[in-house]
CSV table of C-alpha atoms in Angstrom, one decimal:
chain,number,residue,atom,x,y,z
O,143,MET,CA,153.1,151.1,130.2
O,144,LYS,CA,149.4,151.3,130.9
O,145,THR,CA,150.1,151.9,134.6
O,146,LYS,CA,152.5,154.7,133.9
O,147,LEU,CA,150.1,156.4,131.5
O,148,SER,CA,147.3,156.2,134.1
O,149,VAL,CA,149.5,157.7,136.8
O,150,PHE,CA,150.6,160.5,134.4
O,151,SER,CA,147.0,161.2,133.4
O,152,ALA,CA,145.9,161.3,137.1
O,153,ALA,CA,148.8,163.7,137.9
O,154,ILE,CA,147.7,166.1,135.1
O,155,LEU,CA,144.0,165.8,136.3
O,156,GLY,CA,145.1,166.5,139.8
O,157,ALA,CA,147.1,169.6,138.7
O,158,THR,CA,144.2,170.8,136.7
O,159,LEU,CA,141.8,170.5,139.6
O,160,MET,CA,144.3,172.4,141.8
O,161,MET,CA,144.6,175.2,139.4
O,162,THR,CA,140.8,175.5,138.8
O,163,PRO,CA,139.4,178.1,141.2
O,164,ALA,CA,136.5,176.9,143.4
O,165,ILE,CA,133.1,178.1,142.3
O,166,SER,CA,131.2,179.8,145.0
O,167,THR,CA,127.6,178.9,145.3
O,168,ALA,CA,127.0,182.5,146.1
O,169,ALA,CA,127.9,183.3,142.5
O,170,ILE,CA,125.0,181.2,141.2
O,171,PRO,CA,121.8,183.4,141.2
O,172,GLN,CA,119.1,182.1,143.4
O,173,ALA,CA,116.6,184.7,142.3
O,174,VAL,CA,116.0,187.3,139.7
O,175,ASP,CA,114.2,190.5,140.6
O,176,ASN,CA,113.5,189.0,144.0
O,177,LYS,CA,111.7,186.1,142.3
O,178,PRO,CA,112.9,182.5,142.7
O,179,MET,CA,114.4,180.8,139.7
O,180,PRO,CA,111.8,178.7,137.8
O,181,SER,CA,111.9,175.0,138.7
O,182,LEU,CA,109.8,171.8,138.1
O,183,ALA,CA,110.7,170.5,141.5
O,184,PRO,CA,107.6,171.7,143.4
O,185,MET,CA,105.3,170.1,140.8
O,186,LEU,CA,107.3,166.9,140.7
O,187,GLU,CA,107.2,166.6,144.5
O,188,THR,CA,103.4,166.2,144.3
O,189,VAL,CA,103.3,164.0,141.2
O,190,THR,CA,106.2,161.5,141.4
O,191,PRO,CA,104.6,159.5,144.3
O,192,ALA,CA,101.8,158.6,141.9
O,193,VAL,CA,104.3,156.9,139.4
O,194,VAL,CA,105.3,153.3,140.4
O,195,SER,CA,107.5,150.6,139.2
O,196,VAL,CA,105.9,147.4,137.9
O,197,ALA,CA,108.0,144.2,138.2
O,198,VAL,CA,106.5,141.1,136.6
O,199,SER,CA,107.5,137.4,136.4
O,200,GLY,CA,106.0,134.4,134.7
O,201,THR,CA,106.5,131.5,132.4
O,202,GLN,CA,106.5,131.6,128.7
O,203,VAL,CA,105.1,128.5,127.0
O,204,SER,CA,106.1,127.7,123.5
O,205,LYS,CA,105.1,124.8,121.4
O,206,GLN,CA,107.2,123.3,118.6
O,207,GLN,CA,105.9,120.7,116.1
O,208,ILE,CA,107.9,117.5,116.1
O,209,PRO,CA,108.8,116.3,112.5
O,210,ASP,CA,107.0,113.2,111.3
O,211,ALA,CA,110.4,111.6,110.7
O,212,PHE,CA,111.2,111.6,114.4
O,213,ARG,CA,107.7,110.2,115.2
O,214,TYR,CA,108.3,107.4,112.7
O,215,PHE,CA,111.5,106.3,114.4
O,216,PHE,CA,110.3,106.7,118.0
O,217,GLY,CA,106.8,105.2,117.6
O,218,PRO,CA,103.2,106.3,117.6
O,219,ASN,CA,103.2,107.2,121.3
O,220,MET,CA,105.6,110.1,120.7
O,221,PRO,CA,103.7,113.4,121.1
O,222,GLN,CA,103.0,115.6,118.0
O,223,GLU,CA,104.6,118.7,119.6
O,224,GLN,CA,107.1,119.6,122.2
O,225,VAL,CA,106.2,122.1,124.9
O,226,GLN,CA,108.9,124.4,126.3
O,227,LYS,CA,108.6,126.5,129.4
O,228,ARG,CA,110.9,129.4,130.0
O,229,PRO,CA,110.7,131.7,133.1
O,230,PHE,CA,110.8,135.4,132.4
O,231,LYS,CA,111.0,138.7,134.4
O,232,GLY,CA,110.3,142.2,133.3
O,233,LEU,CA,110.2,145.7,134.6
O,234,GLY,CA,108.1,148.7,133.6
O,235,SER,CA,106.2,151.6,135.1
O,236,GLY,CA,102.6,152.4,136.1
O,237,VAL,CA,100.5,155.4,137.3
O,238,ILE,CA,98.1,155.5,140.2
O,239,ILE,CA,94.8,157.0,139.0
O,240,ASP,CA,92.7,156.3,142.1
O,241,ALA,CA,94.2,156.5,145.6
O,242,ASP,CA,91.2,155.2,147.4
O,243,LYS,CA,90.6,152.1,145.3
O,244,GLY,CA,94.3,151.6,144.4
O,245,TYR,CA,93.8,151.6,140.7
O,246,ILE,CA,97.0,151.7,138.6
O,247,VAL,CA,97.3,152.1,134.8
O,248,THR,CA,100.1,150.6,132.8
O,249,ASN,CA,100.8,149.1,129.4
O,250,ASN,CA,99.4,145.7,128.5
O,251,HIS,CA,102.7,144.7,127.1
O,252,VAL,CA,104.3,145.3,130.5
O,253,ILE,CA,102.2,142.7,132.3
O,254,ASP,CA,101.2,140.4,129.3
O,255,GLY,CA,101.6,136.8,130.4
O,256,ALA,CA,102.7,137.6,133.9
O,257,ASP,CA,101.9,135.3,136.8
O,258,ASN,CA,103.0,137.7,139.4
O,259,ILE,CA,102.9,141.5,139.4
O,260,LEU,CA,104.7,143.5,142.1
O,261,ILE,CA,104.2,147.2,142.5
O,262,GLY,CA,107.1,149.3,143.9
O,263,LEU,CA,105.9,152.6,145.5
O,264,SER,CA,108.1,155.7,145.8
O,265,ASP,CA,108.2,155.3,149.6
O,266,GLY,CA,109.8,151.9,149.3
O,267,ARG,CA,106.8,149.7,149.8
O,268,GLU,CA,106.3,146.7,147.5
O,269,ILE,CA,102.7,145.4,147.1
O,270,GLU,CA,101.4,142.5,145.0
O,271,ALA,CA,98.9,143.7,142.3
O,272,LYS,CA,95.7,142.2,140.9
O,273,LEU,CA,95.0,142.4,137.2
O,274,ILE,CA,91.5,144.0,136.7
O,275,GLY,CA,91.4,144.0,132.9
O,276,THR,CA,93.3,144.7,129.7
O,277,ASP,CA,92.8,146.1,126.2
O,278,PRO,CA,95.6,144.6,124.0
O,279,GLU,CA,94.6,146.6,121.0
O,280,SER,CA,95.3,150.0,122.7
O,281,ASP,CA,98.0,148.5,125.0
O,282,ILE,CA,96.3,149.5,128.2
O,283,ALA,CA,96.0,147.4,131.4
O,284,LEU,CA,94.4,148.2,134.7
O,285,LEU,CA,95.8,146.9,138.0
O,286,GLN,CA,94.7,147.2,141.6
O,287,ILE,CA,96.6,147.2,144.9
O,288,LYS,CA,95.4,147.3,148.5
O,289,ALA,CA,97.3,150.0,150.3
O,290,LYS,CA,96.8,153.2,152.3
O,291,LYS,CA,98.4,156.6,151.9
O,292,LEU,CA,98.6,156.5,148.1
O,293,THR,CA,98.9,159.5,145.8
O,294,ALA,CA,97.0,159.6,142.5
O,295,VAL,CA,97.5,161.8,139.5
O,296,PHE,CA,94.7,163.9,138.0
O,297,PHE,CA,93.6,163.5,134.3
O,298,SER,CA,94.0,166.4,131.9
O,299,ASP,CA,92.0,166.9,128.8
O,300,SER,CA,94.4,165.6,126.1
O,301,ASP,CA,92.1,167.0,123.3
O,302,LYS,CA,93.3,170.5,124.4
O,303,LEU,CA,97.0,169.7,123.8
O,304,ARG,CA,98.9,171.7,121.3
O,305,VAL,CA,102.2,171.1,119.5
O,306,GLY,CA,104.8,172.9,121.5
O,307,ASP,CA,103.2,172.4,125.0
O,308,PHE,CA,105.7,171.4,127.6
O,309,ALA,CA,105.7,167.7,128.6
O,310,VAL,CA,107.4,165.8,131.4
O,311,ALA,CA,107.9,162.0,131.3
O,312,ILE,CA,108.2,160.1,134.6
O,313,GLY,CA,109.1,156.4,134.7
O,314,ASN,CA,111.6,153.7,135.6
O,315,PRO,CA,114.0,153.4,132.6
O,316,PHE,CA,116.5,150.5,132.6
O,317,GLY,CA,115.5,149.6,136.2
O,318,LEU,CA,117.5,152.6,137.5
O,319,GLY,CA,114.7,153.9,139.6
O,320,GLN,CA,112.3,156.8,139.1
O,321,THR,CA,113.6,159.2,136.5
O,322,VAL,CA,112.2,162.5,135.2
O,323,THR,CA,112.8,163.9,131.7
O,324,SER,CA,111.3,166.9,130.0
O,325,GLY,CA,110.5,168.2,126.5
O,326,ILE,CA,107.6,169.3,124.4
O,327,VAL,CA,104.6,167.8,122.6
O,328,SER,CA,106.2,167.2,119.2
O,329,ALA,CA,103.1,166.0,117.3
O,330,LEU,CA,99.5,164.9,117.9
O,331,GLY,CA,97.4,162.1,116.3
O,332,ARG,CA,100.3,160.0,115.2
O,333,SER,CA,99.0,156.7,113.6
O,334,GLY,CA,100.0,154.2,111.0
O,335,LEU,CA,103.2,153.3,112.9
O,336,GLY,CA,102.4,149.6,113.3
O,337,ILE,CA,103.1,149.7,117.0
O,338,GLU,CA,99.5,149.0,118.2
O,339,MET,CA,96.2,148.0,116.6
O,340,LEU,CA,94.7,151.3,117.6
O,341,GLU,CA,97.0,154.3,117.3
O,342,ASN,CA,96.4,157.9,118.2
O,343,PHE,CA,99.7,158.8,119.8
O,344,ILE,CA,101.1,161.9,121.4
O,345,GLN,CA,104.7,162.3,120.1
O,346,THR,CA,107.2,163.9,122.5
O,347,ASP,CA,110.9,164.6,122.6
O,348,ALA,CA,111.0,164.0,126.3
O,349,ALA,CA,113.5,161.1,126.7
O,350,ILE,CA,111.6,157.8,126.9
O,351,ASN,CA,113.7,154.7,127.2
O,352,SER,CA,113.2,151.0,127.9
O,353,GLY,CA,111.3,150.6,131.2
O,354,ASN,CA,109.4,153.9,130.8
O,355,SER,CA,106.5,151.9,129.4
O,356,GLY,CA,103.4,152.5,131.4
O,357,GLY,CA,104.8,155.7,133.0
O,358,ALA,CA,103.3,159.1,133.1
O,359,LEU,CA,103.5,162.0,130.6
O,360,VAL,CA,102.3,165.1,132.5
O,361,ASN,CA,101.9,168.8,131.8
O,362,LEU,CA,103.5,171.6,133.9
O,363,ASN,CA,100.5,171.5,136.3
O,364,GLY,CA,101.3,167.8,137.0
O,365,ASN,CA,98.2,166.5,135.4
O,366,LEU,CA,98.3,163.4,133.2
O,367,ILE,CA,98.2,164.0,129.5
O,368,GLY,CA,99.3,160.5,128.4
O,369,ILE,CA,100.7,157.0,129.3
O,370,ASN,CA,104.2,156.4,127.8
O,371,THR,CA,104.1,153.4,125.6
O,372,ALA,CA,106.8,153.2,122.9
O,373,ILE,CA,110.0,154.6,121.4
O,374,VAL,CA,111.2,154.6,117.8
O,375,ALA,CA,114.9,154.2,117.7
O,376,PRO,CA,117.6,151.7,116.8
O,377,GLY,CA,118.6,149.6,119.7
O,378,ASP,CA,115.7,150.8,121.9
O,379,GLY,CA,117.6,153.9,122.8
O,380,ASN,CA,116.2,157.5,123.0
O,381,VAL,CA,116.6,159.7,119.9
O,382,GLY,CA,113.9,162.2,120.8
O,383,ILE,CA,110.9,160.3,119.4
O,384,GLY,CA,108.7,158.8,122.0
O,385,PHE,CA,104.9,158.1,122.0
O,386,ALA,CA,102.2,158.2,124.6
O,387,ILE,CA,98.6,157.1,124.7
O,388,PRO,CA,96.4,160.3,125.2
O,389,SER,CA,94.8,160.6,128.6
O,390,ASN,CA,91.3,160.9,127.2
O,391,MET,CA,91.7,157.6,125.5
O,392,VAL,CA,93.1,156.0,128.6
O,393,LYS,CA,90.3,157.4,130.8
O,394,SER,CA,87.5,156.0,128.5
O,395,LEU,CA,89.1,152.6,128.3
O,396,VAL,CA,89.7,152.4,132.1
O,397,GLU,CA,86.1,153.4,132.9
O,398,GLN,CA,84.8,150.6,130.6
O,399,ILE,CA,87.1,148.1,132.3
O,400,ILE,CA,86.0,149.1,135.8
O,401,GLU,CA,82.3,149.1,134.8
O,402,HIS,CA,82.2,146.0,132.6
O,403,GLY,CA,85.4,144.1,133.3
O,404,GLU,CA,86.3,144.6,129.7
O,405,VAL,CA,86.4,147.1,126.9
O,406,ARG,CA,83.1,147.2,125.0
O,407,ARG,CA,84.4,148.8,121.8
O,408,GLY,CA,82.3,151.3,119.9
O,409,VAL,CA,81.6,150.8,116.2
O,410,LEU,CA,80.6,153.4,113.7
O,411,GLY,CA,80.2,151.1,110.7
O,412,VAL,CA,82.2,152.7,108.0
O,413,ALA,CA,85.2,151.7,105.9
O,414,GLY,CA,87.5,154.2,104.4
O,415,GLN,CA,91.0,155.7,104.0
O,416,ASP,CA,93.0,158.8,104.7
O,417,LEU,CA,92.1,161.9,102.7
O,418,THR,CA,95.0,162.2,100.2
O,419,ASN,CA,96.0,165.1,98.1
O,420,ASP,CA,94.6,163.4,95.0
O,421,LEU,CA,91.2,162.8,96.7
O,422,ALA,CA,91.1,166.4,98.0
O,423,LYS,CA,91.8,167.8,94.5
O,424,ALA,CA,89.2,165.4,93.0
O,425,PHE,CA,86.5,166.7,95.4
O,426,GLY,CA,87.6,170.3,95.2
O,427,LEU,CA,88.6,170.5,98.9
O,428,LYS,CA,91.0,172.8,100.5
O,429,THR,CA,91.6,170.6,103.5
O,430,GLN,CA,93.9,167.6,103.3
O,431,HIS,CA,93.0,166.1,106.7
O,432,GLY,CA,90.3,163.7,107.5
O,433,GLY,CA,88.8,160.3,106.8
O,434,PHE,CA,87.3,159.5,103.4
O,435,VAL,CA,84.3,157.2,103.6
O,436,ASN,CA,84.4,154.4,101.1
O,437,GLU,CA,81.6,152.3,102.4
O,438,VAL,CA,78.8,152.5,104.9
O,439,MET,CA,77.6,149.3,106.5
O,440,PRO,CA,73.8,148.6,106.4
O,441,ASP,CA,71.9,149.3,109.6
O,442,SER,CA,75.1,150.6,111.3
O,443,ALA,CA,75.4,153.6,113.5
O,444,ALA,CA,76.8,155.6,110.5
O,445,ALA,CA,73.9,154.6,108.3
O,446,LYS,CA,71.3,155.6,111.0
O,447,ALA,CA,73.1,159.0,111.4
O,448,GLY,CA,72.9,159.7,107.7
O,449,ILE,CA,76.6,159.3,106.8
O,450,LYS,CA,77.0,158.6,103.1
O,451,VAL,CA,79.7,157.1,100.8
O,452,GLY,CA,82.0,159.9,99.7
O,453,ASP,CA,81.6,161.9,102.9
O,454,ILE,CA,84.8,163.2,104.5
O,455,ILE,CA,84.8,163.0,108.3
O,456,VAL,CA,86.9,165.9,109.6
O,457,SER,CA,86.1,166.0,113.4
O,458,VAL,CA,85.0,163.9,116.3
O,459,ASN,CA,83.2,165.7,119.1
O,460,GLY,CA,84.4,169.0,117.9
O,461,LYS,CA,88.1,168.0,117.7
O,462,LYS,CA,89.7,167.9,114.2
O,463,ILE,CA,91.2,164.6,113.0
O,464,LYS,CA,94.1,164.1,110.7
O,465,SER,CA,93.4,160.6,109.3
O,466,PHE,CA,91.0,157.7,109.0
O,467,GLN,CA,93.3,155.8,111.5
O,468,GLU,CA,92.8,158.6,114.0
O,469,LEU,CA,89.1,158.4,113.5
O,470,ARG,CA,89.2,154.6,114.0
O,471,ALA,CA,91.1,154.9,117.2
O,472,LYS,CA,88.9,157.6,118.7
O,473,ILE,CA,85.7,155.8,117.8
O,474,ALA,CA,86.9,152.4,119.0
O,475,THR,CA,88.0,153.9,122.3
O,476,LEU,CA,84.5,155.2,123.0
O,477,GLY,CA,82.2,152.6,124.5
O,478,ALA,CA,79.3,150.9,122.8
O,479,GLY,CA,76.2,153.1,123.1
O,480,ALA,CA,78.2,156.3,123.3
O,481,LYS,CA,76.9,159.3,121.4
O,482,VAL,CA,79.4,161.0,119.1
O,483,THR,CA,79.2,164.2,117.1
O,484,LEU,CA,80.9,164.0,113.7
O,485,GLY,CA,81.9,166.9,111.5
O,486,LEU,CA,81.5,166.1,107.7
O,487,ILE,CA,82.2,167.6,104.4
O,488,ARG,CA,79.7,166.6,101.7
O,489,ASN,CA,79.6,168.3,98.3
O,490,GLU,CA,81.9,171.0,99.6
O,491,LYS,CA,79.5,171.8,102.4
O,492,ASN,CA,80.1,171.4,106.2
O,493,LEU,CA,77.6,169.2,108.0
O,494,THR,CA,77.3,167.9,111.6
O,495,VAL,CA,75.6,164.5,112.5
O,496,THR,CA,75.2,162.6,115.8
O,497,ALA,CA,75.6,158.9,115.9
O,498,THR,CA,75.0,156.3,118.7
O,499,LEU,CA,77.8,153.8,118.4
O,500,GLY,CA,77.1,150.1,118.1
O,501,GLU,CA,79.1,147.3,119.8
O,502,SER,CA,81.9,145.5,118.1
O,503,VAL,CA,81.2,141.9,117.2
O,504,GLN,CA,84.8,141.2,118.3
O,505,SER,CA,84.1,142.3,121.9
O,506,GLU,CA,83.8,138.8,123.3
O,507,GLU,CA,86.9,137.7,121.5
O,508,MET,CA,88.9,140.6,123.0
O,509,ALA,CA,87.3,139.8,126.4
O,510,SER,CA,88.4,136.2,126.2
O,511,GLY,CA,92.0,137.4,126.0
O,512,SER,CA,91.6,139.7,129.0
O,513,VAL,CA,90.1,136.8,131.0
O,514,HIS,CA,93.0,134.4,130.2
O,515,PRO,CA,95.8,134.9,127.7
O,516,MET,CA,95.4,131.3,126.3
O,517,LEU,CA,91.8,132.1,125.4
O,518,THR,CA,92.8,134.9,123.0
O,519,GLY,CA,91.4,134.3,119.6
O,520,ALA,CA,88.3,132.4,120.8
O,521,THR,CA,84.9,134.0,120.3
O,522,LEU,CA,82.7,133.2,123.3
O,523,GLU,CA,78.9,133.2,123.6
O,524,ASN,CA,76.5,132.1,126.2
O,525,GLY,CA,75.1,128.7,125.5
O,526,GLN,CA,72.2,126.7,127.0
O,527,SER,CA,74.5,124.9,129.5
O,528,GLY,CA,77.8,126.8,129.4
O,529,VAL,CA,80.0,129.0,127.3
O,530,GLU,CA,80.1,128.1,123.6
O,531,ILE,CA,83.2,128.6,121.4
O,532,THR,CA,81.7,129.9,118.2
O,533,GLU,CA,85.0,130.7,116.4
O,534,VAL,CA,88.7,130.0,116.9
O,535,ALA,CA,91.2,132.1,115.0
O,536,ALA,CA,93.9,129.9,113.3
O,537,GLY,CA,97.3,130.0,115.0
O,538,SER,CA,95.8,131.9,118.1
O,539,PRO,CA,96.6,131.0,121.7
O,540,ALA,CA,93.1,129.5,121.9
O,541,ALA,CA,93.8,127.2,119.0
O,542,GLU,CA,97.1,126.2,120.6
O,543,SER,CA,95.3,125.4,123.8
O,544,GLY,CA,93.2,122.8,121.8
O,545,LEU,CA,89.9,124.7,121.6
O,546,VAL,CA,87.9,124.1,118.5
O,547,LYS,CA,84.7,125.6,117.1
O,548,GLY,CA,81.6,124.0,118.8
O,549,ASP,CA,83.3,123.3,122.1
O,550,VAL,CA,81.3,124.2,125.2
O,551,ILE,CA,83.1,125.2,128.4
O,552,ILE,CA,81.1,123.7,131.3
O,553,ALA,CA,83.6,123.9,134.2
O,554,VAL,CA,86.8,125.5,135.4
O,555,ASN,CA,88.7,122.9,137.4
O,556,ARG,CA,85.7,121.4,139.4
O,557,THR,CA,83.5,124.6,139.4
O,558,ALA,CA,80.6,124.5,137.0
O,559,ILE,CA,80.3,127.3,134.5
O,560,LYS,CA,76.8,128.6,133.4
O,561,ASP,CA,77.6,131.7,131.4
O,562,LEU,CA,80.3,134.2,130.4
O,563,LYS,CA,80.0,136.1,133.7
O,564,SER,CA,80.7,133.0,135.8
O,565,LEU,CA,83.6,132.0,133.4
O,566,LYS,CA,85.2,135.4,133.9
O,567,ALA,CA,84.7,135.3,137.6
O,568,GLN,CA,86.5,131.9,137.8
O,569,LEU,CA,89.3,132.6,135.5
O,570,GLN,CA,90.2,136.2,136.1
O,571,ASN,CA,91.9,135.7,139.5
O,572,ARG,CA,93.4,132.3,139.0
O,573,LYS,CA,97.2,131.9,138.6
O,574,GLY,CA,99.2,129.0,137.2
O,575,THR,CA,97.6,126.0,135.5
O,576,VAL,CA,93.9,125.9,134.9
O,577,ALA,CA,91.8,122.9,133.7
O,578,LEU,CA,88.8,123.7,131.5
O,579,LYS,CA,86.2,121.0,131.3
O,580,ILE,CA,84.9,120.9,127.7
O,581,ARG,CA,81.9,119.2,126.2
O,582,ARG,CA,82.8,118.3,122.6
O,583,GLY,CA,80.0,116.5,120.8
O,584,LYS,CA,78.8,113.7,123.1
O,585,THR,CA,82.1,113.5,125.1
O,586,ASN,CA,83.7,115.5,127.9
O,587,LEU,CA,87.4,116.2,128.2
O,588,TYR,CA,89.7,118.5,130.0
O,589,LEU,CA,92.0,121.1,128.3
O,590,ILE,CA,94.9,122.6,130.3
O,591,LEU,CA,95.6,126.3,130.2
O,592,ARG,CA,99.1,127.3,131.4
């Protein structure tokens, strides 16, 4: 019966096609008033070569505690935990930002834990990439390839974006190959979503799907306005809500990684919350956007700039902010030592102050994760004869690796380590298993990083 129905349906379809008159291409207007029809094709022809595919592979290591009952039956020599290794592969997108040096920006979650990173160019070339540095809190990673005849995208000033501006997303969704979608900027300064530690997203309705992560969000001039990073939809499908990291944020982070090998996060030294309707009414304010300052840390950049408890911070470098989360993301993106102009409301009066940002005390902890994933959670400091572990976060990869507070890293494999700089130089380009020589008290031991 199925066969007959299929044949019958095909016959109807064939008859329908025969009765449908052919549409002449001449009937489709090629120009209006002697002007060509508008198209994104000319812009895309210059921009799409700058967007690449990022294929990664590696091994996920998981540790599972073995119950004491099993250890009782099988004897004291049975290990306390079971180590499982599972190979993985992934696919994402990236954007070439420097054609001469081969720098490529992507998301940290695209390359996180990867042993091998392969870049696919639009002309068919496949080139192995080197990881330069990452910032997990903002989900940015910087890669580098050695190749000629590359095309780079130019940065646009994302602070000048407006809701309603046209936006074009370019990436590699579902491994289909390079795909272009278009839409508008739906919202700015999105935060509090729980996607990343630092959130100041551009929201767009340009279709962003799985695999678009790390791809480009560009304006109609073909300039980069953001790096696609996330979608909010059931089943990871597109429902017109996608998010991108603003280009100004990306540019600042990348410059720090290139200069220092890490992100040296700026710190203002305030604690606070979003300006709510109730707070605005209590302070007699007409605005409902900004960051309310609950606390100012002693000797901080904020204290030195004259910021006081009860101030409402409403702008950063002349750009209005909507929330304390947005303030936090903008400040943290700027490097330590950067000068920032802040707009305040105090006692219903508008003030402007300038602060020189301090450096985050967590910078070495974040740097440790960028040097090697299994060091994440360890705070590193230069010691007299190596790199000292001053803190280890409970449950972190560093703790799982066996590191404890007070350990001193004195060698990587058989190469002696004197300070943080030499540790980074030895670990950053190594792949696979690494042996750290540790001095713990009066004894030396080796810990294996996988």
